[in-house]
C-alpha cells in the first residue's frame, strides 16, 4: 500500500471572473521512504496541489479527487480535527520563504516547542531538550542559545533550518518541501538540500520535493513527476527522465539546462503557462510545443503507458525518434 | 530598551511646550474678561478692576505672562483657580480619579468586546458574524453620544428601572475617599451593597463612553487580522496542525495587535474628550464637567492646567503604547 495516493485531483478557485482550474486531474503516488520531485514552471499548480492535500487552501478553492489517501486513511473523509492531528505530525511541510514563514512575534524555541506540545504532549523539560536536539540535528550551532532568538535575528538559511527542525519535530512519515531552496543563496541551497536528503536517509521518511530547478531534481530525487498547467505530463525515475524524456515539455525543460546547451544561446520555451482565459482546447502544451500539429491543438491527449513515462502526449518522444531527430 | 525609552521621553519636550502654548493662548483668544465675569452682575469700579488686573498680572505684556506661567509649570505650580482660590493641581487630582475610573472601565469594556468581535469578524470574513458585527460597529460609531445616552437612560433607568440615572453611588452610603476610585473605596468601606451600587452607577456611563472606542477597536482589529491572516507564517501555523483558536488567537492576533493598540492609545485622548459629554449627562463628578465649567467662568489657570494635565496623560499613554510595541513584536525593538 502506498504511503500517499492521490488520484485525479482537481482544484478550482472561484474568482471574480469565473472558476479557475489550477490543478486538473493530477495523480501522485508516494511509497514510504520515496523521494518524489514535482517539477514545473511557475503557475503549473505544484504548490496548490500540496496545499490542497494539507487542507491549507482558502475557502475559495474547491478540491475534488477520486482518491486521496494517506497510509490507508481517506483524507477527504477525515473531520477537520482528525486531519489536524495528522498535519504537522505525520505529514509536515516546509515552505519557500523561510523569512516570512516563521512568526516574527515568537522566538524560535517557542515555535518548535509548540508543535511538540500539540502532537506529542511532552512536558516542559522534555520539549526543551527535544528542541535543542532538533536544532542540533539541522546543524544550527549553539542550539541552546538559539532557542531564544527571533526569526529576524537569523539569516534565511538559518530560518529554513529552523523550519526544517519544526517540520521533523514529530518525526513525520512524509515531508513536503515546497521550493525549500528557491529563496536562498546558491551556496546555502546545496547545504539545505544535503541536510534534507541526509535527514530523509536517516529517518526513512518519504519526501515530496516541489521545485522548478532541474539541477535540484537531479541531485536529490529518485522519481520525478513533471507538471504542466495543473496536469501531470510525465513521470519517470530520475535517471531515465534525464536520459530519455518522453514528453516534449520535459524535453524542452532539459534542453534549457545550461549544462546541456550546445549552442551559444540557451534554448528557451517561448510563451508562458496558460492562465484562466487562454486555456487551449487540445493539449495544454500545444501552443508552445515545437512538435504540435492540428490533432494536438484540437484533442486532449491520452496518458501513455509506463514505458513511455505516462506522458500525456499524442506523439511521445521515444528513445529512437530522439536519436533520429 | 532604556535608551529607547529616554529617547522617546525627549520627544515629549516640544509637545509639552506646544501644549502649554496652545492652552495659554486659546483661552485668551475667547472673548470675555475673567475679572468682569468674576464681578458678576454688579460690576466693579475702575480702581478695583485695575488692582485686580495687576494682581493677576494681566497688565503685563502677553509674552511675560506666558513666561511666568511656564516658570510656574516647570516648578510644579499650575496656579490657583480664580473662582475657588484653590490650587489647580489639588482640584484636578480630587476630580481626576472619577474620570479615570470611568475611562478605564470604558476602555476595558471596549477592548473586551471589540477585540473578540474583530477577530471573529475577520475569521468569518463576508459571512453573517462579520456583517452583523461590522454593521453594529458602524451604527455605534455614527451615533451621537448624547442621544445614545438619553436612549439608554429612558430604557434602562426609566422603563426598566435597572440602573440609576446619575452620580457615582447611592446617597445611602457614605465613606471617606481613600483612593478616589469608587469601586475600590466601596469595597474598602466594607458596607454591604456599596460595591454593587457603585457598579450599577458605572454601567450606563461606561457603555455610553465605551461605544465609540468599541466600534473603532472592532473595525481596526478586523482589518489588521485580515491582513495578518494572509501571511505565510499563518499558513505555517496551520500546517503544524494547530487548532484554529491557537492560529487565530495567538499567532495572528499577536501580530495584529500593533495597529490595534495604536488605536487604543489614540482613543484614550478621545475618551477624555468624550468624558466631558458623558460626565455632563450623568452628573459624573469628574474633570470633564470641571473643565467645561471653568471655560464658562474664564477661569484661566484651571483651563490651562487642566488641558495640560490631560495632554500629559495622553502622552504617557502613548509612550506606554510605544514601549508595548517592542514587547509584542520584538522586530520593532531593534530600530
XYZ file of N, CA and C in Angstrom, chain A residues 139-237:
297
model
N 21.764 21.203 12.196
C 23.042 21.868 12.033
C 23.065 23.330 12.420
N 22.347 23.682 13.478
C 22.428 25.058 13.977
C 23.385 25.080 15.158
N 24.448 25.865 15.063
C 25.434 25.894 16.147
C 24.870 26.514 17.424
N 25.434 26.136 18.556
C 24.980 26.502 19.907
C 23.460 26.582 20.011
N 22.817 25.419 19.872
C 21.352 25.373 19.803
C 20.655 25.928 21.041
N 21.265 25.730 22.213
C 20.599 26.161 23.442
C 20.333 27.665 23.410
N 21.339 28.407 22.918
C 21.203 29.859 22.855
C 20.214 30.271 21.765
N 20.209 29.499 20.678
C 19.375 29.868 19.523
C 17.876 29.761 19.813
N 17.530 29.009 20.854
C 16.111 28.842 21.159
C 15.435 30.171 21.466
N 16.202 31.101 22.040
C 15.603 32.372 22.455
C 15.708 33.450 21.396
N 16.161 33.062 20.231
C 16.383 34.042 19.177
C 15.111 34.184 18.340
N 14.873 35.397 17.846
C 13.706 35.626 16.999
C 14.076 35.486 15.521
N 13.113 35.120 14.677
C 13.426 34.865 13.262
C 14.176 36.016 12.576
N 13.849 37.267 12.951
C 14.511 38.371 12.233
C 15.981 38.482 12.587
N 16.410 37.752 13.633
C 17.811 37.816 14.016
C 18.634 36.726 13.324
N 17.964 35.894 12.522
C 18.662 34.813 11.829
C 18.676 35.074 10.323
N 19.623 34.419 9.633
C 19.680 34.542 8.174
C 18.607 33.648 7.548
N 18.412 33.810 6.250
C 17.414 32.998 5.553
C 17.716 31.516 5.654
N 18.985 31.166 5.495
C 19.380 29.764 5.559
C 19.111 29.177 6.937
N 19.450 29.971 7.966
C 19.225 29.519 9.345
C 17.731 29.356 9.607
N 16.940 30.307 9.095
C 15.495 30.217 9.282
C 14.931 28.972 8.609
N 15.474 28.640 7.428
C 14.984 27.446 6.759
C 15.359 26.203 7.568
N 16.518 26.241 8.206
C 16.883 25.125 9.082
C 15.911 25.016 10.245
N 15.510 26.179 10.779
C 14.530 26.165 11.867
C 13.208 25.575 11.378
N 12.819 25.990 10.156
C 11.587 25.442 9.586
C 11.682 23.927 9.462
N 12.844 23.457 9.035
C 13.031 22.011 8.870
C 12.969 21.323 10.234
N 13.623 21.937 11.234
C 13.589 21.368 12.580
C 12.142 21.256 13.065
N 11.359 22.304 12.780
C 9.965 22.334 13.196
C 9.178 21.231 12.482
N 9.493 21.044 11.193
C 8.759 20.066 10.398
C 9.063 18.643 10.847
N 10.332 18.379 11.199
C 10.687 16.999 11.555
C 10.508 16.745 13.049
N 9.990 17.766 13.769
C 9.885 17.671 15.230
C 9.129 16.425 15.677
N 8.052 16.100 14.994
C 7.246 14.960 15.432
C 7.503 13.729 14.568
N 8.703 13.636 14.002
C 9.096 12.517 13.133
C 8.028 12.177 12.103
N 7.801 13.063 11.142
C 6.757 12.813 10.150
C 7.128 11.647 9.235
N 6.127 11.062 8.634
C 6.406 9.980 7.687
C 6.447 10.513 6.277
N 5.954 11.732 6.103
C 6.023 12.366 4.797
C 6.369 13.839 4.994
N 7.437 14.262 4.328
C 7.804 15.668 4.401
C 7.598 16.289 3.029
N 6.838 17.369 2.991
C 6.639 18.065 1.733
C 7.484 19.321 1.762
N 8.412 19.425 0.835
C 9.279 20.597 0.776
C 8.892 21.403 -0.454
N 8.251 22.524 -0.212
C 7.758 23.356 -1.314
C 8.801 24.404 -1.667
N 9.566 24.154 -2.707
C 10.648 25.041 -3.133
C 11.508 25.474 -1.946
N 12.102 24.521 -1.238
C 12.778 24.878 0.010
C 14.026 25.727 -0.189
N 14.553 25.741 -1.400
C 15.827 26.440 -1.582
C 15.725 27.644 -2.505
N 14.543 27.889 -3.035
C 14.397 28.938 -4.045
C 14.808 30.314 -3.532
N 14.500 30.594 -2.268
C 14.764 31.935 -1.753
C 16.165 32.072 -1.167
N 16.980 31.022 -1.290
C 18.280 31.044 -0.619
C 19.443 31.247 -1.599
N 20.580 31.663 -1.064
C 21.797 31.790 -1.873
C 22.212 30.418 -2.393
N 22.943 30.416 -3.493
C 23.316 29.149 -4.115
C 24.112 28.261 -3.163
N 25.063 28.850 -2.453
C 25.884 28.035 -1.550
C 25.033 27.435 -0.442
N 24.088 28.213 0.058
C 23.214 27.729 1.129
C 22.260 26.678 0.580
N 21.855 26.851 -0.677
C 20.940 25.900 -1.305
C 21.476 24.480 -1.188
N 22.755 24.330 -1.534
C 23.352 22.996 -1.512
C 23.336 22.446 -0.088
N 23.673 23.301 0.889
C 23.683 22.847 2.286
C 22.299 22.360 2.727
N 21.289 23.148 2.374
C 19.940 22.793 2.812
C 19.481 21.500 2.139
N 19.814 21.350 0.854
C 19.444 20.115 0.152
C 20.144 18.910 0.760
N 21.441 19.085 1.078
C 22.183 17.997 1.722
C 21.528 17.623 3.038
N 21.151 18.666 3.781
C 20.500 18.434 5.070
C 19.217 17.625 4.891
N 18.414 18.037 3.903
C 17.137 17.356 3.680
C 17.340 15.910 3.262
N 18.252 15.684 2.314
C 18.461 14.302 1.868
C 19.070 13.466 2.988
N 19.974 14.084 3.777
C 20.568 13.379 4.917
C 19.496 12.953 5.910
N 18.612 13.889 6.231
C 17.535 13.596 7.187
C 16.629 12.512 6.642
N 16.375 12.595 5.345
C 15.495 11.620 4.720
C 16.122 10.218 4.828
N 17.424 10.160 4.588
C 18.124 8.875 4.646
C 18.108 8.337 6.079
N 18.381 9.220 7.051
C 18.460 8.779 8.444
C 17.109 8.326 8.999
N 16.068 9.052 8.651
C 14.784 8.765 9.276
C 13.916 7.854 8.429
N 14.224 7.747 7.147
C 13.431 6.896 6.278
C 12.067 7.458 5.931
N 11.893 8.753 6.173
C 10.606 9.352 5.820
C 10.532 9.540 4.304
N 9.309 9.615 3.806
C 9.145 9.909 2.386
C 9.214 11.416 2.196
N 9.581 11.846 0.994
C 9.692 13.280 0.780
C 9.139 13.642 -0.588
N 8.374 14.713 -0.612
C 7.944 15.272 -1.895
C 8.635 16.607 -2.022
N 9.411 16.741 -3.084
C 10.171 17.960 -3.268
C 9.578 18.721 -4.442
N 9.061 19.877 -4.160
C 8.499 20.686 -5.232
C 9.547 21.687 -5.664
N 9.817 21.760 -6.928
C 10.862 22.675 -7.373
C 10.659 23.029 -8.836
N 11.325 24.090 -9.264
C 11.345 24.332 -10.705
C 12.775 24.239 -11.212
N 13.654 23.733 -10.328
C 15.072 23.699 -10.639
C 15.484 22.265 -10.975
N 15.771 22.011 -12.249
C 16.139 20.664 -12.684
C 17.429 20.196 -12.022
N 18.289 21.158 -11.683
C 19.537 20.800 -11.007
C 19.244 20.172 -9.651
N 18.324 20.764 -8.931
C 17.933 20.243 -7.620
C 17.350 18.847 -7.768
N 16.554 18.666 -8.807
C 15.935 17.371 -9.059
C 16.997 16.298 -9.249
N 17.954 16.599 -10.095
C 18.987 15.621 -10.414
C 19.755 15.215 -9.161
N 19.994 16.180 -8.265
C 20.791 15.904 -7.080
C 20.063 15.087 -6.032
N 18.734 15.276 -5.935
C 18.056 14.728 -4.775
C 17.048 13.618 -5.061
N 16.294 13.749 -6.141
C 15.105 12.903 -6.261
C 15.401 11.511 -6.762
N 14.461 10.595 -6.495
C 14.521 9.270 -7.075
C 13.560 9.164 -8.246
N 12.373 9.772 -8.047
C 11.389 9.768 -9.106
C 10.998 11.198 -9.385
N 10.638 11.487 -10.627
C 10.288 12.844 -10.993
C 8.934 12.847 -11.667
N 8.095 13.779 -11.237
C 6.829 13.960 -11.905
C 6.855 15.367 -12.495
N 6.616 15.458 -13.788
C 6.658 16.760 -14.440
C 5.237 17.267 -14.567
N 5.032 18.473 -14.122
C 3.691 19.020 -14.115
C 3.610 20.241 -15.018
N 2.505 20.316 -15.747
C 2.323 21.474 -16.610
C 0.864 21.920 -16.573
N 0.628 23.164 -16.252
C -0.718 23.747 -16.223
C -1.709 22.879 -15.447
N -1.274 22.369 -14.311
C -2.184 21.624 -13.451
C -2.312 20.161 -13.804
N -1.583 19.697 -14.832
C -1.646 18.280 -15.188
C -0.277 17.645 -15.058
N -0.284 16.376 -14.691
C 0.981 15.651 -14.729
C 1.214 15.246 -16.174
N 2.338 15.651 -16.746
C 2.562 15.312 -18.149
C 3.530 14.147 -18.317
N 4.305 13.875 -17.262
C 5.228 12.753 -17.378
C 5.717 12.348 -15.993
N 6.006 11.053 -15.829
C 6.618 10.623 -14.577
C 7.579 9.485 -14.838
N 8.811 9.617 -14.351
C 9.841 8.598 -14.576
C 10.832 8.611 -13.424
N 11.586 7.516 -13.251
C 12.733 7.573 -12.339
C 13.719 8.627 -12.852
